[in-house]
Short mmCIF file of C-alpha atoms and ligand atoms in Angstrom, two decimals:
data_model
loop_
_atom_site.label_atom_id
_atom_site.label_comp_id
_atom_site.label_asym_id
_atom_site.label_seq_id
_atom_site.Cartn_x
_atom_site.Cartn_y
_atom_site.Cartn_z
CA MET A 211 -10.46 -16.74 -10.28
CA THR A 212 -13.02 -14.84 -12.16
CA ARG A 213 -11.96 -10.92 -12.17
CA ARG A 214 -14.01 -8.65 -10.45
CA ARG A 215 -13.46 -5.98 -11.96
CA ALA A 216 -14.27 -5.94 -16.09
CA ALA A 217 -12.98 -2.95 -16.76
CA TRP A 218 -9.06 -3.29 -14.94
CA SER A 219 -7.62 -4.50 -18.00
CA GLY A 220 -8.97 -1.09 -19.65
CA THR A 221 -8.71 1.27 -17.18
CA ILE A 222 -5.07 1.92 -17.04
CA SER A 223 -4.42 4.24 -20.11
CA PRO A 224 -1.23 5.65 -21.38
CA VAL A 225 0.15 8.16 -19.16
CA ASN A 226 2.29 11.52 -20.43
CA ALA A 227 4.64 10.95 -16.83
CA SER A 228 6.44 14.12 -17.89
CA THR A 229 3.53 16.70 -18.43
CA GLY A 230 0.74 15.05 -15.87
CA THR A 231 -2.03 14.34 -18.63
CA PRO A 232 -3.32 11.48 -18.90
CA LEU A 233 -5.67 10.68 -21.83
CA PRO A 234 -8.05 12.57 -24.58
CA ALA A 235 -10.98 13.98 -22.75
CA THR A 236 -13.79 11.87 -24.33
CA THR A 237 -14.98 10.03 -21.43
CA SER A 238 -15.86 10.50 -17.76
CA ARG A 239 -13.54 8.77 -15.32
CA ALA A 240 -12.04 8.73 -11.98
CA VAL A 241 -8.57 9.95 -12.37
CA ILE A 242 -6.30 8.23 -9.53
CA ASP A 243 -3.17 9.84 -8.25
CA LEU A 244 -0.61 6.96 -7.29
CA ASP A 245 1.52 9.61 -6.12
CA ALA A 246 -0.74 11.32 -3.87
CA ILE A 247 -1.58 7.70 -2.26
CA ALA A 248 2.19 7.20 -1.97
CA HIS A 249 2.42 10.65 -0.06
CA ASN A 250 -0.28 9.63 2.03
CA ALA A 251 1.47 6.48 2.74
CA HIS A 252 4.37 7.95 3.80
CA VAL A 253 2.93 10.79 5.92
CA LEU A 254 0.72 8.28 7.82
CA ALA A 255 3.25 5.81 8.35
CA ALA A 256 5.64 8.71 9.74
CA VAL A 257 3.01 9.58 12.04
CA GLY A 258 2.13 5.74 13.18
CA GLY A 259 5.59 4.82 13.47
CA VAL A 260 4.86 0.95 13.34
CA PRO A 261 4.45 -1.43 10.83
CA TRP A 262 1.36 -0.73 8.55
CA MET A 263 -1.39 -2.03 6.82
CA ALA A 264 -2.63 -0.94 3.43
CA VAL A 265 -6.74 -1.69 3.81
CA VAL A 266 -8.06 -1.99 0.29
CA LYS A 267 -11.20 -3.79 0.67
CA ALA A 268 -13.63 -3.00 -1.95
CA ASP A 269 -11.66 -2.40 -5.09
CA ALA A 270 -9.78 0.66 -2.80
CA TYR A 271 -12.28 1.98 -1.06
CA GLY A 272 -12.81 2.39 -5.14
CA HIS A 273 -9.45 3.82 -6.67
CA GLY A 274 -8.60 0.22 -7.92
CA LEU A 275 -7.76 -2.88 -6.02
CA ALA A 276 -4.24 -3.85 -8.03
CA PRO A 277 -2.88 -0.37 -8.67
CA VAL A 278 -3.28 1.00 -5.33
CA ALA A 279 -1.80 -2.52 -3.47
CA ILE A 280 0.89 -2.12 -5.46
CA THR A 281 1.57 1.59 -4.80
CA CYS A 282 1.42 1.03 -1.12
CA LEU A 283 3.79 -2.05 -1.14
CA ARG A 284 6.31 0.37 -2.45
CA ALA A 285 5.72 2.72 0.02
CA GLY A 286 6.17 0.50 2.35
CA ALA A 287 3.06 -1.44 3.56
CA THR A 288 4.12 -4.81 4.95
CA TRP A 289 0.18 -6.42 5.14
CA LEU A 290 -2.34 -5.77 3.17
CA GLY A 291 -6.20 -5.93 4.28
CA VAL A 292 -9.44 -6.76 2.46
CA ALA A 293 -12.68 -8.04 4.33
CA GLN A 294 -13.65 -10.97 1.76
CA LEU A 295 -12.50 -13.96 0.89
CA ALA A 296 -12.89 -13.25 -2.79
CA GLU A 297 -11.13 -10.14 -2.58
CA ALA A 298 -8.03 -11.69 -0.87
CA LEU A 299 -7.94 -14.70 -3.35
CA HIS A 300 -8.02 -12.25 -6.10
CA LEU A 301 -5.42 -9.51 -4.65
CA ARG A 302 -3.11 -12.45 -4.35
CA ALA A 303 -3.71 -13.75 -7.75
CA LEU A 304 -2.75 -10.33 -9.13
CA LEU A 305 0.03 -9.69 -7.06
CA ASP A 306 1.87 -13.13 -7.49
CA ALA A 307 1.13 -12.43 -11.59
CA ALA A 308 2.57 -8.71 -10.70
CA GLY A 309 5.84 -10.62 -9.99
CA VAL A 310 5.80 -8.73 -6.27
CA ALA A 311 6.10 -12.16 -4.47
CA ARG A 312 9.39 -13.09 -6.90
CA PRO A 313 12.03 -10.47 -6.89
CA ALA A 314 14.79 -12.50 -8.02
CA HIS A 315 12.66 -12.59 -11.39
CA HIS A 316 10.94 -9.73 -12.07
CA PRO A 317 12.31 -6.25 -12.19
CA ASP A 318 9.24 -4.23 -11.24
CA SER A 319 8.73 -5.97 -8.17
CA VAL A 320 8.59 -4.33 -4.92
CA PRO A 321 12.07 -4.54 -2.86
CA THR A 322 10.88 -7.14 -0.10
CA SER A 323 11.84 -11.07 -0.16
CA GLU A 324 8.66 -12.46 0.89
CA ARG A 325 4.95 -12.46 -0.30
CA PRO A 326 3.23 -9.86 1.10
CA ARG A 327 0.97 -10.68 3.78
CA LEU A 328 -2.83 -10.58 3.44
CA LEU A 329 -5.15 -10.58 6.04
CA CYS A 330 -9.18 -10.93 5.40
CA TRP A 331 -11.54 -10.60 8.15
CA LEU A 332 -15.18 -11.59 6.77
CA MET A 333 -15.50 -15.83 7.15
CA PRO A 334 -18.14 -17.62 4.98
CA VAL A 335 -20.37 -19.86 7.20
CA LEU A 336 -19.27 -23.36 6.43
CA THR A 337 -19.60 -26.64 8.39
CA PRO A 338 -16.32 -28.17 8.43
CA GLU A 339 -16.68 -31.15 6.30
CA GLN A 340 -17.83 -28.27 3.79
CA ALA A 341 -14.66 -26.60 4.51
CA ALA A 342 -12.44 -29.87 3.87
CA ALA A 343 -14.03 -30.42 0.70
CA PRO A 344 -12.07 -29.96 -2.21
CA GLY A 345 -11.80 -26.60 -4.04
CA SER A 346 -13.88 -24.58 -0.52
CA VAL A 347 -13.05 -21.60 -0.40
CA LEU A 348 -11.32 -21.81 2.75
CA ARG A 349 -8.79 -24.36 1.47
CA ALA A 350 -7.96 -21.78 -1.51
CA ALA A 351 -7.45 -19.36 1.03
CA LEU A 352 -4.86 -21.72 3.17
CA ALA A 353 -3.32 -22.69 0.05
CA ALA A 354 -2.93 -18.48 -0.89
CA GLY A 355 -0.98 -18.07 2.06
CA ILE A 356 -4.18 -15.73 3.33
CA ASP A 357 -4.31 -14.92 7.40
CA LEU A 358 -7.59 -15.29 8.21
CA SER A 359 -9.79 -13.85 10.91
CA VAL A 360 -11.96 -15.94 13.63
CA SER A 361 -14.58 -14.59 16.07
CA THR A 362 -16.27 -17.55 16.63
CA ARG A 363 -16.10 -21.24 17.84
CA ALA A 364 -17.76 -22.51 14.06
CA GLN A 365 -15.08 -20.38 12.45
CA LEU A 366 -12.13 -21.85 13.96
CA ASP A 367 -13.43 -25.66 13.20
CA ALA A 368 -14.10 -24.81 9.85
CA ILE A 369 -10.54 -23.14 8.98
CA ALA A 370 -9.07 -26.10 11.01
CA ALA A 371 -11.04 -28.44 9.13
CA ALA A 372 -9.98 -26.86 5.84
CA ALA A 373 -6.07 -26.83 7.33
CA ARG A 374 -6.20 -30.48 7.66
CA ALA A 375 -7.48 -31.30 4.47
CA GLU A 376 -4.31 -28.56 2.98
CA SER A 377 -1.95 -30.04 4.94
CA ALA A 378 -1.71 -33.17 3.46
CA ALA A 379 -0.34 -30.86 0.21
CA ALA A 380 0.76 -27.86 1.98
CA GLY A 381 1.81 -29.10 5.40
CA VAL A 382 1.94 -25.77 6.89
CA PRO A 383 -0.51 -24.49 9.77
CA ALA A 384 -3.72 -21.42 9.14
CA ARG A 385 -2.32 -18.45 10.33
CA ILE A 386 -5.21 -16.65 12.00
CA HIS A 387 -5.58 -13.33 14.11
CA LEU A 388 -8.09 -14.00 16.54
CA LYS A 389 -10.90 -11.62 16.92
CA VAL A 390 -12.25 -10.38 20.08
CA ASP A 391 -15.00 -7.95 20.46
CA THR A 392 -14.07 -4.78 22.36
CA GLY A 393 -16.66 -2.49 22.28
CA MET A 394 -18.22 -1.89 18.45
CA SER A 395 -20.54 -4.99 18.85
CA ARG A 396 -19.90 -6.11 15.52
CA GLY A 397 -17.32 -9.14 14.95
CA GLY A 398 -15.08 -10.33 17.28
CA ALA A 399 -15.90 -12.84 20.23
CA ALA A 400 -17.67 -11.19 23.52
CA ALA A 401 -15.56 -11.49 26.18
CA ALA A 402 -17.64 -13.92 27.67
CA ASP A 403 -17.03 -16.18 24.88
CA LEU A 404 -13.59 -15.96 24.22
CA PRO A 405 -11.90 -18.14 26.82
CA ALA A 406 -13.85 -21.54 25.57
CA LEU A 407 -12.86 -19.68 21.63
CA ALA A 408 -9.23 -19.13 23.40
CA ALA A 409 -9.44 -23.12 24.54
CA ALA A 410 -9.92 -24.61 21.32
CA ALA A 411 -7.37 -22.59 19.28
CA LYS A 412 -5.32 -23.71 21.76
CA ALA A 413 -6.02 -27.26 21.02
CA ALA A 414 -5.88 -26.58 17.07
CA GLU A 415 -2.29 -24.79 17.50
CA ASP A 416 -0.90 -27.91 19.89
CA GLU A 417 -2.00 -30.42 16.67
CA GLY A 418 -0.52 -28.31 14.31
CA THR A 419 -3.48 -27.43 12.16
CA VAL A 420 -3.52 -23.26 13.06
CA ALA A 421 -0.96 -20.84 14.48
CA VAL A 422 -2.94 -18.00 16.25
CA VAL A 423 -0.28 -15.31 15.13
CA ALA A 424 -2.49 -12.09 16.10
CA LEU A 425 -4.77 -10.64 18.32
CA TRP A 426 -6.93 -8.05 16.95
CA SER A 427 -10.26 -5.92 17.22
CA HIS A 428 -11.56 -2.78 15.82
CA LEU A 429 -12.61 0.79 17.37
CA SER A 430 -16.09 2.11 16.91
CA ARG A 431 -15.73 6.05 18.14
CA ALA A 432 -12.26 6.34 17.50
CA GLU A 433 -13.13 10.25 16.31
CA GLU A 434 -14.82 10.96 18.86
CA LEU A 435 -11.79 12.49 20.95
CA GLY A 436 -13.39 13.45 24.18
CA SER A 437 -16.00 9.92 24.47
CA GLY A 438 -13.44 8.02 26.56
CA SER A 439 -14.97 5.08 24.06
CA THR A 440 -11.16 4.15 22.86
CA ALA A 441 -9.90 3.97 26.14
CA LYS A 442 -12.45 1.32 26.98
CA HIS A 443 -11.48 -0.69 23.64
CA LEU A 444 -7.74 -0.62 24.84
CA SER A 445 -8.63 -2.11 28.55
CA ARG A 446 -10.78 -4.50 27.17
CA PHE A 447 -7.97 -5.53 24.28
CA LEU A 448 -5.65 -5.82 27.36
CA GLU A 449 -7.92 -7.99 28.97
CA ALA A 450 -8.40 -10.33 26.37
CA GLU A 451 -4.71 -10.59 25.94
CA ARG A 452 -4.86 -11.92 29.56
CA THR A 453 -7.70 -14.12 28.51
CA VAL A 454 -5.44 -15.95 25.78
CA ALA A 455 -2.10 -15.70 27.43
CA GLU A 456 -4.20 -17.89 30.04
CA ALA A 457 -5.16 -20.71 27.55
CA GLY A 458 -1.48 -20.78 26.88
CA LEU A 459 -1.51 -18.67 23.69
CA ASN A 460 1.05 -16.30 23.03
CA PRO A 461 -0.01 -14.12 19.55
CA ARG A 462 2.93 -12.26 19.16
CA LEU A 463 0.89 -9.37 16.86
CA ARG A 464 -1.77 -7.30 18.36
CA HIS A 465 -3.76 -4.73 16.31
CA LEU A 466 -6.53 -2.34 16.81
CA ALA A 467 -6.25 0.94 15.13
CA ALA A 468 -7.65 2.40 11.47
CA THR A 469 -6.56 5.33 10.51
CA ALA A 470 -8.88 7.18 12.99
CA GLY A 471 -6.90 5.22 15.62
CA LEU A 472 -3.43 5.74 14.13
CA LEU A 473 -3.93 9.38 14.27
CA TRP A 474 -5.70 10.61 16.95
CA HIS A 475 -5.01 7.07 19.75
CA PRO A 476 -1.12 6.74 19.77
CA ASP A 477 -2.16 4.17 22.57
CA ALA A 478 -4.07 1.76 20.28
CA ARG A 479 -0.93 1.66 17.59
CA LEU A 480 0.25 -1.28 19.34
CA ASP A 481 2.19 -3.49 17.07
CA LEU A 482 0.46 -2.68 13.34
CA VAL A 483 -1.97 -0.33 12.17
CA ARG A 484 -4.66 -0.83 9.78
CA ILE A 485 -4.95 2.33 7.41
CA GLY A 486 -7.34 2.64 4.98
CA ILE A 487 -9.20 5.97 4.54
CA GLY A 488 -6.07 8.20 4.88
CA LEU A 489 -4.32 6.36 2.29
CA TYR A 490 -7.13 8.31 -0.61
CA GLY A 491 -5.82 11.49 1.16
CA LEU A 492 -9.39 11.41 2.90
CA SER A 493 -9.95 12.24 6.82
CA PRO A 494 -12.17 9.83 8.67
CA ASP A 495 -13.36 12.89 10.04
CA PRO A 496 -12.93 16.04 8.68
CA ALA A 497 -14.69 17.59 11.38
CA VAL A 498 -11.73 16.62 13.29
CA ALA A 499 -9.09 17.94 11.01
CA ASN A 500 -9.51 17.58 6.98
CA SER A 501 -7.49 16.34 4.61
CA ALA A 502 -5.13 19.55 4.29
CA ALA A 503 -4.93 19.70 8.39
CA LEU A 504 -3.67 16.20 7.94
CA ASP A 505 -1.00 16.63 4.75
CA LEU A 506 -3.32 14.60 3.06
CA VAL A 507 -4.20 14.58 -0.77
CA PRO A 508 -7.13 13.37 -1.83
CA ALA A 509 -6.50 10.49 -4.91
CA MET A 510 -9.54 10.52 -6.44
CA ARG A 511 -11.10 13.33 -8.88
CA LEU A 512 -14.16 12.23 -10.71
CA GLU A 513 -14.60 14.09 -13.74
CA ALA A 514 -16.84 13.80 -17.44
CA PRO A 515 -17.02 16.31 -19.96
CA LEU A 516 -20.05 18.49 -20.52
CA THR A 517 -21.67 16.55 -23.29
CA GLN A 518 -24.15 19.73 -24.25
CA VAL A 519 -24.14 23.15 -23.19
CA LYS A 520 -27.80 25.15 -23.56
CA ARG A 521 -29.88 28.01 -22.75
CA ILE A 522 -33.43 27.52 -21.40
CA PRO A 523 -35.89 30.21 -20.08
CA ALA A 524 -36.69 31.51 -16.86
CA GLY A 525 -39.31 29.56 -15.25
CA GLN A 526 -38.53 25.87 -17.14
CA ALA A 527 -38.29 22.76 -14.91
CA VAL A 528 -35.54 20.60 -14.92
CA SER A 529 -34.80 16.98 -14.96
CA TYR A 530 -37.37 14.28 -13.93
CA GLY A 531 -39.88 15.49 -11.65
CA GLY A 532 -39.34 19.07 -12.25
CA THR A 533 -38.15 19.94 -8.61
CA TRP A 534 -36.04 23.15 -10.01
CA ARG A 535 -36.82 25.68 -11.97
CA ALA A 536 -34.75 28.30 -13.73
CA PRO A 537 -34.84 31.65 -11.52
CA THR A 538 -33.64 33.65 -15.07
CA ASP A 539 -32.95 32.93 -18.42
CA ARG A 540 -29.96 30.47 -18.09
CA TRP A 541 -27.34 28.56 -18.79
CA LEU A 542 -27.00 24.69 -18.00
CA GLY A 543 -24.37 21.86 -18.52
CA LEU A 544 -25.28 18.00 -19.17
CA VAL A 545 -22.25 15.97 -17.39
CA PRO A 546 -22.85 12.01 -18.29
CA LEU A 547 -22.31 10.71 -14.81
CA GLY A 548 -25.69 9.37 -12.60
CA TYR A 549 -26.82 7.12 -9.88
CA GLY A 550 -26.07 3.96 -12.17
CA ASP A 551 -22.01 5.45 -12.22
CA GLY A 552 -22.27 6.03 -8.26
CA VAL A 553 -23.20 9.54 -8.04
CA PRO A 554 -26.25 9.62 -4.85
CA ARG A 555 -29.02 10.47 -6.16
CA ALA A 556 -29.07 12.38 -2.80
CA ALA A 557 -27.01 15.11 -4.55
CA SER A 558 -30.22 16.12 -6.28
CA ASN A 559 -30.16 20.04 -6.29
CA GLY A 560 -26.82 20.83 -4.69
CA GLY A 561 -24.21 18.25 -5.79
CA PRO A 562 -21.27 20.78 -6.55
CA VAL A 563 -19.41 20.35 -9.32
CA ALA A 564 -16.42 22.60 -10.79
CA VAL A 565 -16.20 23.39 -14.52
CA GLY A 566 -13.26 25.47 -15.73
CA GLY A 567 -13.12 28.24 -13.38
CA ILE A 568 -16.41 28.05 -11.86
CA ARG A 569 -17.85 26.44 -9.01
CA SER A 570 -21.09 25.14 -10.09
CA ALA A 571 -23.96 23.13 -8.59
CA ILE A 572 -26.76 20.02 -10.03
CA VAL A 573 -29.84 21.30 -10.56
CA GLY A 574 -32.95 18.99 -10.53
CA ARG A 575 -32.81 15.24 -9.41
CA VAL A 576 -29.54 13.10 -10.31
CA CYS A 577 -30.42 10.93 -13.26
CA MET A 578 -29.30 7.07 -13.97
CA ASP A 579 -26.56 8.20 -16.53
CA GLN A 580 -26.92 12.20 -16.33
CA VAL A 581 -26.98 15.45 -14.02
CA VAL A 582 -27.89 18.98 -15.12
CA ILE A 583 -25.86 21.67 -13.60
CA ASP A 584 -26.59 25.29 -13.43
CA LEU A 585 -23.84 27.26 -15.62
CA GLY A 586 -25.74 30.62 -14.32
CA PRO A 587 -27.66 33.84 -15.86
CA ALA A 588 -27.79 33.73 -19.80
CA THR A 589 -28.82 37.58 -19.93
CA THR A 590 -27.84 40.14 -17.92
CA PRO A 591 -30.71 41.73 -15.06
CA GLU A 592 -31.26 44.14 -18.08
CA GLY A 593 -31.92 41.64 -20.33
CA ALA A 594 -28.91 41.48 -22.65
CA PRO A 595 -27.34 38.23 -24.07
CA LEU A 596 -24.88 36.81 -21.90
CA ASP A 597 -22.42 33.95 -23.67
CA PRO A 598 -22.71 30.78 -22.10
CA PRO A 599 -19.48 30.53 -19.30
CA ALA A 600 -18.60 26.80 -20.84
CA ALA A 601 -18.92 24.77 -24.09
CA ALA A 602 -19.56 21.22 -24.77
CA GLY A 603 -16.08 19.05 -24.08
CA ASP A 604 -15.13 21.37 -21.45
CA VAL A 605 -14.02 19.13 -18.12
CA ALA A 606 -16.70 19.20 -14.81
CA VAL A 607 -15.06 18.01 -11.94
CA LEU A 608 -17.24 16.47 -9.21
CA TRP A 609 -14.47 16.07 -6.36
CA GLY A 610 -11.06 15.83 -6.56
CA ALA A 611 -8.08 17.26 -4.48
CA PRO A 612 -10.22 20.72 -3.75
CA ASP A 613 -9.37 24.18 -4.50
CA ALA A 614 -10.52 27.20 -4.81
CA VAL A 615 -13.30 25.60 -7.01
CA ILE A 616 -13.17 21.73 -7.10
CA PRO A 617 -15.14 20.23 -4.32
CA ALA A 618 -13.90 17.92 -1.79
CA ALA A 619 -15.36 14.37 -1.47
CA ASP A 620 -15.83 15.83 2.32
CA GLU A 621 -18.24 18.32 0.56
CA TRP A 622 -20.44 15.95 -1.78
CA ALA A 623 -20.55 13.96 1.50
CA GLN A 624 -21.82 16.44 3.64
CA VAL A 625 -24.37 17.19 0.76
CA CYS A 626 -25.62 13.63 0.82
CA SER A 627 -25.67 12.92 4.11
CA THR A 628 -23.52 10.51 4.58
CA ILE A 629 -19.69 10.39 4.95
CA ASN A 630 -16.68 10.33 2.84
CA TYR A 631 -16.13 7.15 2.55
CA GLU A 632 -19.02 6.00 0.80
CA ILE A 633 -18.66 8.77 -1.54
CA VAL A 634 -15.76 7.66 -3.10
CA THR A 635 -16.49 3.80 -2.66
CA ARG A 636 -19.52 3.74 -4.12
CA LEU A 637 -18.56 4.47 -7.45
CA GLY A 638 -19.33 2.24 -9.91
CA GLU A 639 -17.52 -0.39 -12.36
CA ARG A 640 -19.15 1.70 -15.22
CA VAL A 641 -16.34 4.65 -14.41
CA PRO A 642 -13.00 3.69 -15.65
CA ARG A 643 -10.25 4.68 -13.47
CA VAL A 644 -7.24 6.22 -15.30
CA TYR A 645 -3.99 6.47 -12.96
CA LEU A 646 -1.71 8.92 -12.86
CA GLY A 647 1.78 9.33 -11.02
CA ARG A 648 5.57 8.71 -11.41
CA ASP A 649 5.01 4.54 -11.33
CA ALA A 650 1.80 4.45 -13.26
CA ALA A 651 3.07 3.63 -16.13
CA ARG A 652 5.03 0.64 -14.93
CA ILE A 653 2.46 -0.23 -12.53
CA SER A 654 0.06 -0.51 -15.78
CA SER A 655 2.44 -2.80 -17.49
CA LEU A 656 2.94 -5.00 -14.06
CA HIS A 657 -0.87 -6.03 -15.16
CA ASP A 658 0.09 -7.72 -17.69
CA GLN A 659 0.60 -10.48 -16.57
CA GLU A 660 -2.32 -11.35 -15.10
CA PRO A 661 -3.50 -14.48 -15.10
CA ARG A 662 -6.99 -14.84 -17.10
CA ALA A 663 -9.95 -15.26 -15.60
C1 PLP B 158 -12.60 -0.65 6.73
C2 PLP B 158 -11.57 -1.36 8.13
C3 PLP B 158 -10.15 -0.64 8.21
C4 PLP B 158 -9.86 0.73 7.93
O1 PLP B 158 -10.40 1.67 8.52
P1 PLP B 158 -10.35 3.44 7.42
O2 PLP B 158 -10.64 4.16 9.01
O3 PLP B 158 -10.89 3.08 6.63
O4 PLP B 158 -8.76 3.35 8.16
C5 PLP B 158 -9.28 -1.16 9.56
N1 PLP B 158 -10.22 -2.55 10.14
C6 PLP B 158 -10.93 -2.93 9.73
C7 PLP B 158 -11.41 -4.28 10.35
C8 PLP B 158 -12.11 -2.54 8.54
O5 PLP B 158 -13.03 -3.11 8.52
#
């Protein structure tokens, strides 16, 4: 398994757990508060009242796969969910290496005697021959005990072939979650295709190559409370349950809801909820209820020290294309973060930034590695000089747990015409992640056992 995040071994810095001050302020970084993630997990688990899966795809929405996964397992997650097989294999290797699967032999393990269940829902396109070949990614997934999602006959056939090839070694059926399309029209079997898929799955189950452990789907408009969409999803889901039952299948687990479904559609919670965005302290739709209203604490703070503060005269243009001109003599700050780090270029002339007690904003275009922020007038209206309100080395915060000056990721999403999910998830590997929280140092020590790439 290659490391997906080369920075992983270097990103957990020594943390002063008693003061909460993590590191010398020398570089840009995303400070991830693992206590906030644990808090959010407890809040959402209490709302849901059913077992929950921590969705940690895309490097845990940019927050860092292993620290988030371990934090969620400690907070009571019984499942972990990812989109890609590479993510699933990487996660399994990290957890095994951290001793999470072997509590008796590791003092820092989570209190469970089982390997945590992992579900992966995007399948590769493989012929049965390819799937059965030694070293195939599906055989690796089965050997790693990863549950796989099945939407099509081709996926089922590939997994069954991999399981037949693998069972010589392991002798256990592939655990599959049948995915039905209940209205999103993304993955999942269409209602018309489900009877044949269910019959084939039943045949594979009878053969002992697969075990259909779950039936599942995904909601498309769970944040639109009045749309009636989720009720339609639910009724199609119940219809799918009847279809698979008629095929002789009896999946014990049914899951449908992500964060929005969990929060706003109690009927959709079923046997398991798959929680992503809420764990990270963000609302699936701040227009319905924001983080504070949901008692969630945003876990990521993106910050960097100002590398330069300088004065420019009235009328001078800033950054590529000169899209902003100083209305008066101005103090500017230079922040060493740009679109190469994942700061959206759409935040040009508007992305909010806090420096000390000041609310500032990006002026001019976002560059690859840097942005310029406006620190305010350099003279009084009468022309008397004003001192700069900040100095090189002062920390600029782009987003974090919001307060009177610190912007929320929600605000960035609004400025950039996107959603908070994208703001945090697109943050690049170039930005070191630094972990805060009661267990941060301990969790960082777990990764010493990470297998070599
Ligand atoms: C991303 C994802 C989730 C988590 O969604 P949130 O809105 O972040 O809670 C759940 N299920 C599936 C299938 C997903 O792709």
